[in-house]
Coordinates of C-alpha atoms and ligand atoms in Angstrom, one line a residue:
M42 CA 21.3 14.9 13.5
S43 CA 19.9 17.4 11.5
H44 CA 16.6 19.4 12.4
P45 CA 13.2 19.5 10.5
I46 CA 12.4 22.3 9.5
D47 CA 9.0 23.3 11.7
P48 CA 6.0 23.2 8.7
T49 CA 3.9 25.4 11.2
T50 CA 6.3 28.3 11.3
T51 CA 7.0 28.8 7.4
R52 CA 5.7 31.8 5.8
A53 CA 4.2 29.5 3.4
W54 CA 1.9 27.7 6.4
A55 CA 1.0 31.4 7.2
R56 CA -0.6 31.4 3.4
L57 CA -2.2 28.9 3.6
H58 CA -4.1 29.5 6.6
D59 CA -5.0 33.2 4.9
L60 CA -6.1 30.9 1.5
H61 CA -8.2 28.3 4.5
D62 CA -9.7 31.6 5.9
G63 CA -11.0 32.6 2.4
F64 CA -11.7 29.7 0.6
T65 CA -15.3 27.9 -0.3
A66 CA -15.1 24.9 -2.9
D67 CA -17.8 25.7 -4.8
F68 CA -17.0 23.9 -7.7
R69 CA -20.2 25.3 -9.7
A70 CA -18.6 28.6 -9.1
R71 CA -14.9 28.2 -10.2
F72 CA -15.7 25.4 -12.8
A73 CA -18.1 28.3 -14.9
A74 CA -15.8 31.0 -13.8
D75 CA -12.9 29.2 -15.2
P76 CA -13.4 27.0 -18.8
Q77 CA -10.0 25.6 -18.6
R78 CA -10.5 24.5 -14.4
A79 CA -10.3 20.5 -15.8
E80 CA -7.0 20.4 -18.5
R81 CA -5.5 23.7 -16.3
L82 CA -5.4 21.4 -12.9
S83 CA -5.0 17.9 -14.4
F84 CA -1.7 15.9 -15.0
T85 CA 0.1 13.3 -16.2
A86 CA 2.7 10.5 -15.0
G87 CA 3.8 7.4 -17.1
D88 CA 0.3 6.6 -18.2
L89 CA -1.5 7.9 -15.0
F90 CA -3.5 10.8 -15.7
V91 CA -4.1 12.4 -12.7
D92 CA -7.2 14.7 -13.1
L93 CA -6.9 17.4 -9.5
S94 CA -9.7 19.7 -11.1
K95 CA -12.2 18.6 -8.0
S96 CA -10.2 19.0 -5.8
Y97 CA -9.5 22.0 -3.2
L98 CA -6.8 22.9 -5.4
D99 CA -6.3 26.0 -6.7
D100 CA -3.6 29.0 -8.3
D101 CA -3.1 30.3 -4.5
V102 CA -3.1 27.4 -3.5
R103 CA -0.8 25.0 -5.1
D104 CA 1.6 27.9 -5.2
A105 CA 1.2 28.4 -1.2
L106 CA 1.9 24.7 -1.3
L107 CA 4.7 24.3 -4.0
E108 CA 5.9 27.1 -1.3
L109 CA 5.6 24.7 1.3
A110 CA 7.3 22.1 -0.3
E111 CA 10.6 24.5 -0.3
E112 CA 10.4 25.5 2.7
T113 CA 10.2 22.3 4.3
G114 CA 12.8 21.1 2.3
V115 CA 10.8 18.1 0.6
A116 CA 13.0 18.3 -2.6
Q117 CA 16.0 18.1 -0.6
R118 CA 14.6 15.1 1.8
R119 CA 13.3 13.4 -2.4
D120 CA 17.3 13.3 -3.4
A121 CA 18.7 12.1 -0.1
M122 CA 16.5 9.0 0.0
L123 CA 17.9 8.8 -3.8
R124 CA 21.2 8.8 -3.1
G125 CA 20.6 6.2 -0.3
E126 CA 21.3 8.4 2.4
R127 CA 20.7 7.3 6.1
I128 CA 17.3 8.8 6.3
N129 CA 15.7 6.1 8.8
V130 CA 17.7 8.0 11.3
T131 CA 15.8 6.1 14.1
E132 CA 17.3 2.5 12.1
N133 CA 20.4 4.7 10.7
R134 CA 19.4 2.8 7.7
A135 CA 19.3 3.8 4.2
V136 CA 16.0 4.2 2.2
L137 CA 16.1 2.9 -1.4
H138 CA 13.1 1.0 -2.3
T139 CA 14.0 2.7 -5.3
A140 CA 17.1 0.8 -6.3
L141 CA 14.7 -1.9 -7.0
R142 CA 13.5 -1.1 -9.6
R143 CA 16.8 0.8 -11.6
T144 CA 18.4 -0.6 -14.3
A145 CA 21.3 -2.9 -14.2
D146 CA 23.6 0.0 -15.7
D147 CA 22.3 2.0 -13.0
T148 CA 25.0 3.3 -9.9
V149 CA 23.4 3.4 -6.2
E150 CA 25.5 3.3 -3.3
V151 CA 25.1 3.0 -0.2
D152 CA 28.3 3.1 2.6
G153 CA 30.6 3.4 -1.0
H154 CA 29.2 0.0 -1.8
N155 CA 27.1 0.1 -6.0
V156 CA 23.7 -2.0 -5.0
M157 CA 22.9 -2.1 -7.9
A158 CA 24.5 -5.3 -8.7
D159 CA 23.8 -7.1 -6.0
V160 CA 19.9 -6.2 -6.8
R161 CA 20.1 -7.7 -10.3
E162 CA 21.1 -10.4 -9.1
V163 CA 19.0 -11.8 -6.5
L164 CA 16.8 -11.1 -9.3
E165 CA 18.0 -13.1 -11.7
R166 CA 17.7 -15.4 -9.4
M167 CA 14.2 -14.6 -9.0
Y168 CA 13.6 -15.2 -12.3
A169 CA 16.3 -18.3 -13.1
F170 CA 13.5 -20.0 -9.4
A171 CA 10.5 -18.6 -11.5
T172 CA 10.9 -20.1 -14.6
K173 CA 12.1 -23.5 -13.4
V174 CA 8.7 -23.6 -11.6
R175 CA 6.2 -22.5 -14.1
E176 CA 7.6 -24.8 -16.7
G177 CA 7.2 -27.7 -14.1
S178 CA 11.4 -28.6 -14.4
W179 CA 10.8 -27.7 -10.0
R180 CA 9.8 -30.9 -8.9
G181 CA 8.2 -31.8 -5.9
V182 CA 9.3 -34.7 -3.5
T183 CA 7.4 -36.8 -6.1
G184 CA 8.4 -35.9 -9.1
K185 CA 4.8 -33.4 -9.4
A186 CA 5.4 -29.7 -10.7
I187 CA 4.4 -27.1 -8.3
T188 CA 0.8 -25.9 -8.9
T189 CA 0.1 -24.2 -5.6
V190 CA 2.2 -21.4 -4.7
V191 CA 1.8 -20.9 -0.4
N192 CA 3.5 -17.5 0.4
I193 CA 3.7 -16.7 3.7
G194 CA 4.4 -13.8 5.9
I195 CA 2.7 -11.1 7.4
G196 CA 2.5 -7.0 7.0
G197 CA 4.4 -5.6 4.1
S198 CA 5.9 -9.5 3.4
D199 CA 1.7 -10.2 2.5
L200 CA 0.6 -7.1 1.6
G201 CA 2.3 -6.2 -1.1
P202 CA 1.6 -10.0 -2.8
V203 CA -1.5 -10.8 -2.1
M204 CA -2.6 -7.4 -3.4
A205 CA -0.4 -7.1 -6.3
Y206 CA -1.6 -11.5 -7.0
E207 CA -4.6 -9.8 -6.9
A208 CA -4.0 -7.0 -9.0
L209 CA -2.6 -8.8 -12.0
L210 CA -4.7 -12.3 -11.7
P211 CA -5.6 -12.0 -15.4
Y212 CA -1.6 -12.0 -16.2
V213 CA -0.9 -15.8 -13.4
K214 CA -0.2 -18.3 -15.7
D215 CA -2.8 -21.0 -16.1
G216 CA -2.0 -24.2 -13.7
L217 CA -0.6 -22.3 -11.2
E218 CA -2.2 -20.6 -8.0
C219 CA -1.2 -18.3 -5.6
R220 CA -2.6 -18.5 -1.9
F221 CA -2.0 -16.0 1.0
I222 CA -1.0 -16.8 5.3
S223 CA -0.4 -14.3 7.8
N224 CA -2.4 -14.4 10.8
I225 CA -1.4 -16.0 13.3
D226 CA -4.6 -17.3 14.0
P227 CA -5.0 -20.7 12.6
T228 CA -7.8 -20.9 11.3
D229 CA -6.1 -18.7 8.5
V230 CA -3.2 -21.7 7.7
G231 CA -6.1 -24.4 8.4
E232 CA -8.0 -22.7 5.7
T233 CA -5.7 -21.4 3.3
L234 CA -4.3 -25.3 3.1
R235 CA -7.3 -26.7 3.0
G236 CA -7.6 -28.6 -0.3
V237 CA -3.4 -28.1 -0.9
D238 CA -1.3 -31.0 -2.3
P239 CA 2.0 -31.2 -0.2
E240 CA 2.8 -33.1 -3.3
T241 CA 2.4 -29.9 -5.4
V242 CA 2.9 -27.1 -3.0
L243 CA 5.2 -24.1 -2.4
F244 CA 5.8 -22.7 0.5
I245 CA 7.8 -19.4 0.4
V246 CA 8.2 -18.4 4.0
A247 CA 8.5 -14.4 3.9
S248 CA 10.1 -12.6 6.5
K249 CA 12.3 -8.7 6.6
T250 CA 13.6 -10.6 10.2
F251 CA 12.7 -14.4 10.1
T252 CA 11.9 -13.5 13.8
T253 CA 8.2 -12.4 12.9
L254 CA 5.6 -13.8 15.9
E255 CA 3.5 -14.7 13.4
T256 CA 5.4 -16.0 10.2
L257 CA 7.4 -17.6 12.1
T258 CA 4.8 -19.7 13.7
N259 CA 2.9 -20.2 10.5
A260 CA 5.6 -21.2 8.7
H261 CA 6.8 -24.5 11.9
Q262 CA 3.2 -25.0 11.7
A263 CA 3.2 -25.2 7.5
R264 CA 5.8 -27.7 7.8
S265 CA 4.3 -30.5 10.5
W266 CA 1.1 -30.4 8.5
F267 CA 3.6 -31.1 4.8
L268 CA 5.7 -33.5 6.3
A269 CA 2.4 -35.2 8.4
Q270 CA 0.5 -35.2 5.3
L271 CA 3.4 -36.7 3.2
A272 CA 3.9 -39.3 5.6
A273 CA -0.2 -40.4 5.5
R274 CA 0.6 -40.5 1.7
G275 CA 3.5 -43.1 3.4
I276 CA 6.4 -40.7 2.0
Q277 CA 9.4 -40.3 3.7
D278 CA 12.6 -38.7 2.1
P279 CA 14.5 -36.1 4.3
G280 CA 15.0 -34.0 1.4
A281 CA 11.0 -33.1 1.3
V282 CA 11.4 -29.7 2.9
A283 CA 14.3 -28.3 0.7
K284 CA 12.4 -29.4 -2.4
H285 CA 8.9 -27.4 -0.7
F286 CA 10.0 -24.3 0.9
V287 CA 11.7 -21.5 0.4
A288 CA 12.4 -18.4 1.8
V289 CA 12.9 -14.5 1.3
S290 CA 14.8 -11.8 3.6
T291 CA 17.9 -10.0 5.4
N292 CA 18.2 -12.9 8.0
L293 CA 19.7 -15.6 6.3
E294 CA 21.0 -17.2 9.3
K295 CA 18.0 -17.3 10.6
V296 CA 16.2 -18.5 7.3
A297 CA 19.1 -21.0 7.9
E298 CA 18.2 -22.0 10.9
F299 CA 14.1 -22.7 9.7
G300 CA 15.6 -25.9 8.2
I301 CA 15.5 -23.6 4.4
E302 CA 18.9 -24.1 2.0
P303 CA 21.0 -20.9 1.7
A304 CA 20.2 -21.7 -2.3
N305 CA 16.5 -21.6 -1.9
A306 CA 16.5 -18.3 0.0
F307 CA 16.7 -15.1 -1.8
G308 CA 17.7 -11.9 0.5
F309 CA 16.9 -8.5 0.5
W310 CA 18.9 -5.6 2.5
D311 CA 18.0 -3.5 5.2
W312 CA 17.2 -0.1 2.4
V313 CA 13.9 -2.1 1.6
G314 CA 11.1 -1.4 4.4
G315 CA 8.9 -3.9 4.4
R316 CA 6.1 -1.7 2.8
Y317 CA 8.4 -1.2 0.9
S318 CA 9.1 -4.6 0.1
V319 CA 7.0 -5.4 -3.0
D320 CA 9.4 -4.7 -6.0
S321 CA 12.1 -7.0 -3.7
A322 CA 12.6 -11.1 -3.3
V323 CA 8.9 -10.4 -1.4
G324 CA 7.4 -10.0 -4.5
L325 CA 8.6 -14.2 -5.7
S326 CA 5.6 -15.6 -5.1
L327 CA 4.1 -12.9 -7.9
A328 CA 7.5 -13.4 -10.1
I329 CA 6.2 -16.9 -10.4
A330 CA 2.5 -16.0 -11.2
I331 CA 2.8 -13.4 -13.4
G332 CA 6.6 -14.4 -14.4
P333 CA 10.2 -12.4 -15.5
E334 CA 9.0 -10.5 -18.1
H335 CA 5.9 -9.3 -16.2
F336 CA 7.6 -8.4 -13.3
E337 CA 10.1 -6.7 -15.4
E338 CA 7.1 -4.9 -16.8
F339 CA 6.1 -4.4 -13.1
L340 CA 9.4 -3.4 -12.3
S341 CA 9.5 -0.2 -14.7
G342 CA 6.3 0.6 -14.0
F343 CA 7.7 2.0 -10.1
R344 CA 10.6 3.4 -11.6
T345 CA 8.3 6.0 -14.6
I346 CA 6.6 7.7 -10.9
D347 CA 10.4 7.4 -9.7
E348 CA 11.6 9.7 -12.4
H349 CA 8.7 11.9 -13.0
F350 CA 9.2 12.1 -9.0
A351 CA 12.7 12.8 -9.4
T352 CA 12.5 15.2 -12.3
A353 CA 9.1 16.9 -13.0
P354 CA 8.8 20.0 -12.1
A355 CA 6.6 21.1 -8.7
A356 CA 4.1 22.5 -10.6
Q357 CA 3.1 19.0 -12.9
N358 CA 4.8 17.1 -10.2
V359 CA 1.9 14.6 -9.5
P360 CA 3.1 12.4 -6.5
L361 CA 4.7 16.2 -4.8
L362 CA 1.1 17.5 -5.7
M363 CA -1.2 14.6 -4.6
G364 CA 1.1 14.4 -1.3
L365 CA 0.7 18.2 -0.7
L366 CA -2.9 18.2 -1.2
N367 CA -3.3 15.8 1.8
I368 CA -2.3 17.9 3.8
W369 CA -3.9 20.8 2.6
Y370 CA -7.1 18.8 3.8
V371 CA -5.6 17.4 7.1
N372 CA -4.1 20.0 8.4
F373 CA -6.2 22.7 7.3
F374 CA -10.1 21.1 6.7
G375 CA -9.3 18.8 9.7
A376 CA -9.4 15.6 7.1
A377 CA -9.1 13.1 9.4
T378 CA -9.6 10.1 6.5
H379 CA -8.8 9.6 3.0
A380 CA -11.1 7.2 1.5
V381 CA -9.0 5.1 -2.1
L382 CA -12.1 3.9 -4.0
P383 CA -10.2 1.8 -7.4
Y384 CA -13.0 0.7 -9.9
A385 CA -11.2 -2.2 -10.7
Q386 CA -12.4 -4.9 -8.8
Y387 CA -8.7 -6.8 -9.4
L388 CA -7.6 -3.6 -6.9
H389 CA -9.6 -4.8 -4.3
R390 CA -6.7 -5.9 -1.7
F391 CA -5.2 -2.2 -2.8
P392 CA -6.5 -0.3 -0.5
A393 CA -5.7 -2.6 2.7
Y394 CA -2.2 -2.4 0.9
L395 CA -2.3 1.3 0.9
Q396 CA -3.6 1.2 4.9
Q397 CA 0.3 -0.5 5.9
L398 CA 2.1 2.1 3.6
T399 CA 0.4 5.5 4.4
M400 CA -0.4 4.3 8.1
E401 CA 2.5 3.3 9.4
S402 CA 4.8 5.3 7.8
N403 CA 2.8 8.3 8.6
G404 CA 1.5 7.9 11.8
K405 CA 4.2 9.3 14.1
R406 CA 3.7 12.1 17.0
V407 CA 7.8 12.7 17.0
R408 CA 9.9 14.0 14.2
W409 CA 12.9 12.8 12.8
D410 CA 15.0 14.2 15.8
G411 CA 12.4 13.2 18.5
S412 CA 11.1 16.3 19.2
P413 CA 7.4 16.6 19.0
V414 CA 5.0 16.9 15.8
T415 CA 3.3 20.6 16.1
T416 CA 0.6 19.6 13.5
Q417 CA -1.8 15.9 13.1
T418 CA 0.3 13.7 11.1
G419 CA -0.8 11.0 9.2
E420 CA -5.1 10.2 8.5
V421 CA -6.5 7.1 7.9
F422 CA -6.4 6.0 4.6
W423 CA -9.4 3.0 3.8
G424 CA -11.6 2.0 1.3
E425 CA -13.6 -0.6 -1.3
P426 CA -13.4 -1.4 -4.6
G427 CA -16.6 0.5 -6.9
T428 CA -19.2 0.3 -7.0
N429 CA -19.6 -1.9 -3.7
G430 CA -18.8 1.4 -2.1
Q431 CA -21.2 2.9 -3.1
H432 CA -24.1 0.6 -1.8
A433 CA -22.1 0.7 1.5
F434 CA -20.3 4.1 2.8
Y435 CA -20.6 6.3 0.2
Q436 CA -23.9 8.2 1.8
L437 CA -21.5 9.5 5.0
I438 CA -18.9 10.8 2.2
H439 CA -21.6 12.8 0.6
Q440 CA -24.4 13.5 2.8
G441 CA -22.3 12.8 6.3
T442 CA -20.7 15.5 8.4
Q443 CA -17.7 14.8 7.5
L444 CA -14.7 15.6 5.0
I445 CA -13.4 12.9 3.0
P446 CA -11.1 13.5 0.5
A447 CA -11.4 10.2 -1.7
D448 CA -9.2 9.3 -4.7
F449 CA -10.6 6.9 -7.7
I450 CA -9.2 5.1 -10.4
A451 CA -10.5 3.5 -13.2
F452 CA -9.4 2.0 -16.2
A453 CA -10.4 2.7 -20.4
N454 CA -10.1 -0.4 -20.8
P455 CA -10.9 -4.0 -18.5
V456 CA -7.4 -6.1 -20.0
F457 CA -8.8 -9.1 -20.4
A458 CA -11.0 -10.5 -23.9
L459 CA -14.3 -9.6 -23.7
V460 CA -17.4 -11.5 -23.9
D461 CA -20.5 -10.3 -25.8
G462 CA -21.8 -8.0 -23.1
E463 CA -19.5 -7.1 -21.1
A464 CA -18.1 -4.7 -22.9
D465 CA -21.5 -2.4 -22.4
Q466 CA -21.2 -4.0 -18.6
H467 CA -17.6 -2.9 -18.6
E468 CA -18.9 0.9 -20.0
L469 CA -22.0 0.7 -16.8
F470 CA -19.3 0.2 -14.4
L471 CA -17.3 3.7 -15.7
G472 CA -21.0 5.0 -15.7
N473 CA -21.0 4.7 -12.1
F474 CA -17.0 6.0 -11.6
F475 CA -18.0 9.0 -13.0
A476 CA -21.0 10.0 -12.1
Q477 CA -19.8 9.4 -8.3
T478 CA -16.7 11.8 -8.5
K479 CA -19.4 14.1 -10.3
A480 CA -22.5 14.4 -8.1
L481 CA -20.0 14.5 -5.3
A482 CA -18.7 18.1 -6.8
F483 CA -21.8 19.7 -8.3
G484 CA -24.4 18.3 -5.5
K485 CA -28.0 18.8 -6.0
T486 CA -29.2 22.0 -4.9
L487 CA -32.5 22.6 -2.5
D488 CA -34.4 23.5 -5.3
E489 CA -33.2 21.4 -7.9
V490 CA -34.5 19.0 -5.7
R491 CA -37.6 20.8 -5.5
A492 CA -38.4 21.1 -9.0
E493 CA -38.2 17.4 -9.5
G494 CA -41.3 17.6 -7.5
T495 CA -40.3 16.9 -4.1
P496 CA -42.2 16.9 -1.4
E497 CA -41.4 20.2 0.9
E498 CA -40.2 18.3 4.4
I499 CA -38.0 15.4 2.6
V500 CA -36.3 18.3 0.9
T501 CA -33.3 19.1 2.8
A502 CA -32.7 15.0 3.1
R503 CA -32.7 14.7 -0.5
E504 CA -30.4 18.0 -0.7
F505 CA -26.4 16.7 -2.0
P506 CA -24.2 19.8 -1.1
G507 CA -21.3 19.3 -3.1
N508 CA -18.2 20.2 -3.1
K509 CA -16.7 16.8 -1.9
P510 CA -13.0 16.8 -3.2
T511 CA -11.7 14.3 -4.9
A512 CA -8.3 13.0 -7.1
S513 CA -9.2 10.9 -10.9
I514 CA -6.9 8.5 -11.5
M515 CA -7.3 6.9 -14.9
A516 CA -5.1 5.3 -16.6
P517 CA -5.5 3.0 -20.2
A518 CA -5.3 -0.1 -18.7
L519 CA -4.4 -2.4 -15.2
T520 CA -1.2 -3.6 -16.8
P521 CA 1.6 -4.7 -14.3
A522 CA 3.2 -1.5 -15.7
V523 CA 0.2 0.4 -14.2
L524 CA 0.6 -1.5 -11.3
G525 CA 4.2 -0.8 -10.9
Q526 CA 3.1 2.9 -11.0
L527 CA 0.0 3.4 -9.1
I528 CA 2.0 1.8 -6.2
A529 CA 5.4 4.1 -6.7
L530 CA 2.5 7.7 -6.4
Y531 CA 1.5 6.1 -3.5
E532 CA 5.2 5.8 -2.4
H533 CA 5.8 9.6 -2.9
I534 CA 2.6 10.7 -1.6
T535 CA 3.2 9.2 1.7
F536 CA 6.9 10.3 1.5
T537 CA 6.3 13.8 -0.2
Q538 CA 3.8 13.9 3.4
G539 CA 6.1 12.7 5.8
A540 CA 9.1 15.3 4.4
V541 CA 6.7 18.4 5.4
W542 CA 5.6 16.7 8.8
G543 CA 9.6 16.3 9.3
I544 CA 8.9 13.2 10.8
D545 CA 10.4 9.7 9.8
S546 CA 8.6 7.8 7.8
F547 CA 10.0 4.2 7.2
D548 CA 10.7 3.6 11.6
Q549 CA 7.4 2.1 13.0
W550 CA 8.2 1.7 16.6
G551 CA 4.6 2.1 17.0
V552 CA 4.2 -1.6 16.2
E553 CA 6.7 -2.9 19.4
L554 CA 5.0 -2.9 22.6
G555 CA 2.1 -4.7 21.6
K556 CA 4.4 -7.7 20.4
Q557 CA 6.2 -7.8 23.6
M558 CA 3.3 -7.7 24.6
A559 CA 1.7 -10.5 23.1
K560 CA 4.9 -12.6 24.1
E561 CA 5.5 -11.9 27.7
L562 CA 1.4 -13.5 28.7
T563 CA 1.9 -16.1 27.5
P564 CA 2.7 -17.9 31.3
A565 CA -0.4 -15.9 32.9
I566 CA -3.3 -17.1 29.6
S567 CA -1.2 -20.9 29.9
G568 CA -2.1 -20.6 33.4
D569 CA 0.3 -19.6 36.0
A570 CA -1.4 -18.1 38.6
A571 CA 1.6 -15.0 39.9
A572 CA 1.6 -14.6 35.8
L573 CA -2.2 -13.6 35.7
E574 CA -1.7 -11.9 39.3
A575 CA 1.5 -9.6 38.2
Q576 CA -1.9 -8.2 35.1
D577 CA -3.8 -5.6 35.1
A578 CA -7.4 -5.8 36.3
S579 CA -8.9 -5.4 32.8
T580 CA -6.6 -8.0 31.0
R581 CA -6.9 -10.0 34.0
Q582 CA -10.1 -10.4 33.6
L583 CA -10.2 -11.3 29.9
I584 CA -7.4 -14.1 30.3
E585 CA -9.8 -15.3 33.7
Y586 CA -12.8 -15.0 30.8
Y587 CA -11.0 -16.8 27.7
R588 CA -9.7 -20.1 30.8
A589 CA -13.0 -20.1 32.0
H590 CA -14.9 -20.6 28.4
R591 CA -12.1 -22.6 26.4
Ligands
F6P708 O1 4.2 -4.5 12.1 C1 5.7 -4.2 11.6 C2 6.2 -5.0 11.1 O2 7.8 -4.5 11.3 C3 6.0 -4.8 9.1 O3 6.7 -3.7 9.8 C4 6.7 -5.4 7.9 O4 6.4 -5.0 6.8 C5 6.2 -6.4 9.8 O5 6.1 -6.2 10.5 C6 6.4 -8.0 9.1 O6 7.8 -8.0 8.8 P1 9.3 -9.2 8.3 O7 9.0 -9.2 7.5 O8 10.6 -8.9 9.3 O9 8.5 -10.4 9.1

């Protein structure tokens, strides 16, 4: 096994320390001194226009960060990933979500086997199935067409599909809707199925492993609900489940055990991580909702950014620069969190999606060779769409004591045709996007507050310190291709950070212990005295509380 380079021992790290010691953000002075700053520090990747001029980047910092990438071998690791090497060492797997969006004439080999034929074969089956559902030729047990698709999955088998479905709602076929069940909380399945017609529903059970407790429990629950609903209507048909349940998984044996016909199972491969799987068969609900053509556009968006990440010169490489900037913020400015603030209501689940992508990937305390990390890793990603967030938590970003780098995302055009008056409203909306990054960067000085006639005793409360770092990401519109580009951008930002830190960004052992304990606690919860006695005092007390109050 190769050993990662310790970033803290590099020349670049020492240089970054020096730069940090002498660093003042002072955006007013920086913009005044350098009229080209906005232009020089703005970049294009595909349809994404990324303005980093209000970030803590300057020529020296950029050079030192790029040097850090060189010294830690980010490009080599990227190339190893793209070649299909087993860079996920703790699971001994290749990391090839990028293969999911390559074209059929490409070659990507895993252990000497070109996986592109497999990728395209599954995609074609997905498209054929999606088309049948969309055209109404896939019929339910009573001969009716499907109107509601219910995706049952959790983590990567839920967050990607639901986020993308919500983001691309204007592209969803009329008369079709998707719903999503993820939580093992029985209220999730109960609420989601409320009002669903069993004769026109299609369940997609999505689970990479097909062993995930939440998903299998919910799938069994959904099947019982479905059969009970049919029975209540006097419909008995042994073939009913086959017409209303399909699966997406890497574990086709377990799918068959559940009772889903192999013909209705859509596979993917162990080299696709759950949080990187929305562009695999896990995106089946989306493919049905928006149709194969738009799904292809979605994939082409990912491909655009993959190609940019693989080939753009380092100094222009947007995911690389943004990943390195995050290292700068986390490791030199102590930023513990990073906000992602889409000015697009359709992207309201994007921050939640990014939480799994970034935090399951980079929340690691050992490096890929098992040795402890040498610096902080994995900041908390969070956010809400603007302008809602402005009226909730922006106060802390503007005037609080913590440094919170923030990515602002906005689109020049809405994707739907505007009715009278809405064009003005879109402009008002964008006005907020422009204003927030401006206020965060340039603030309002004490003198400016005084000049407004503010009483002296509240002048400091009304001062905006400014100099808060932001990245502004703009695109013409939130199309399927642009959504693919945005997701791939953050995938490669996450990759870059993990590569510098020397961690395996593709395993997730940290979620295992709680899962295992949840299973082990079942006897204690259901009243087995010895099992209850064996618990620690706090857990015992909580279970006793539950048993006394249920
Ligand atoms: O939370 C751990 C995890 O393994 C995620 O990485 C994954 O996306 C999720 O569980 C769901 O797993 P599966 O798709 O196998 O049901």
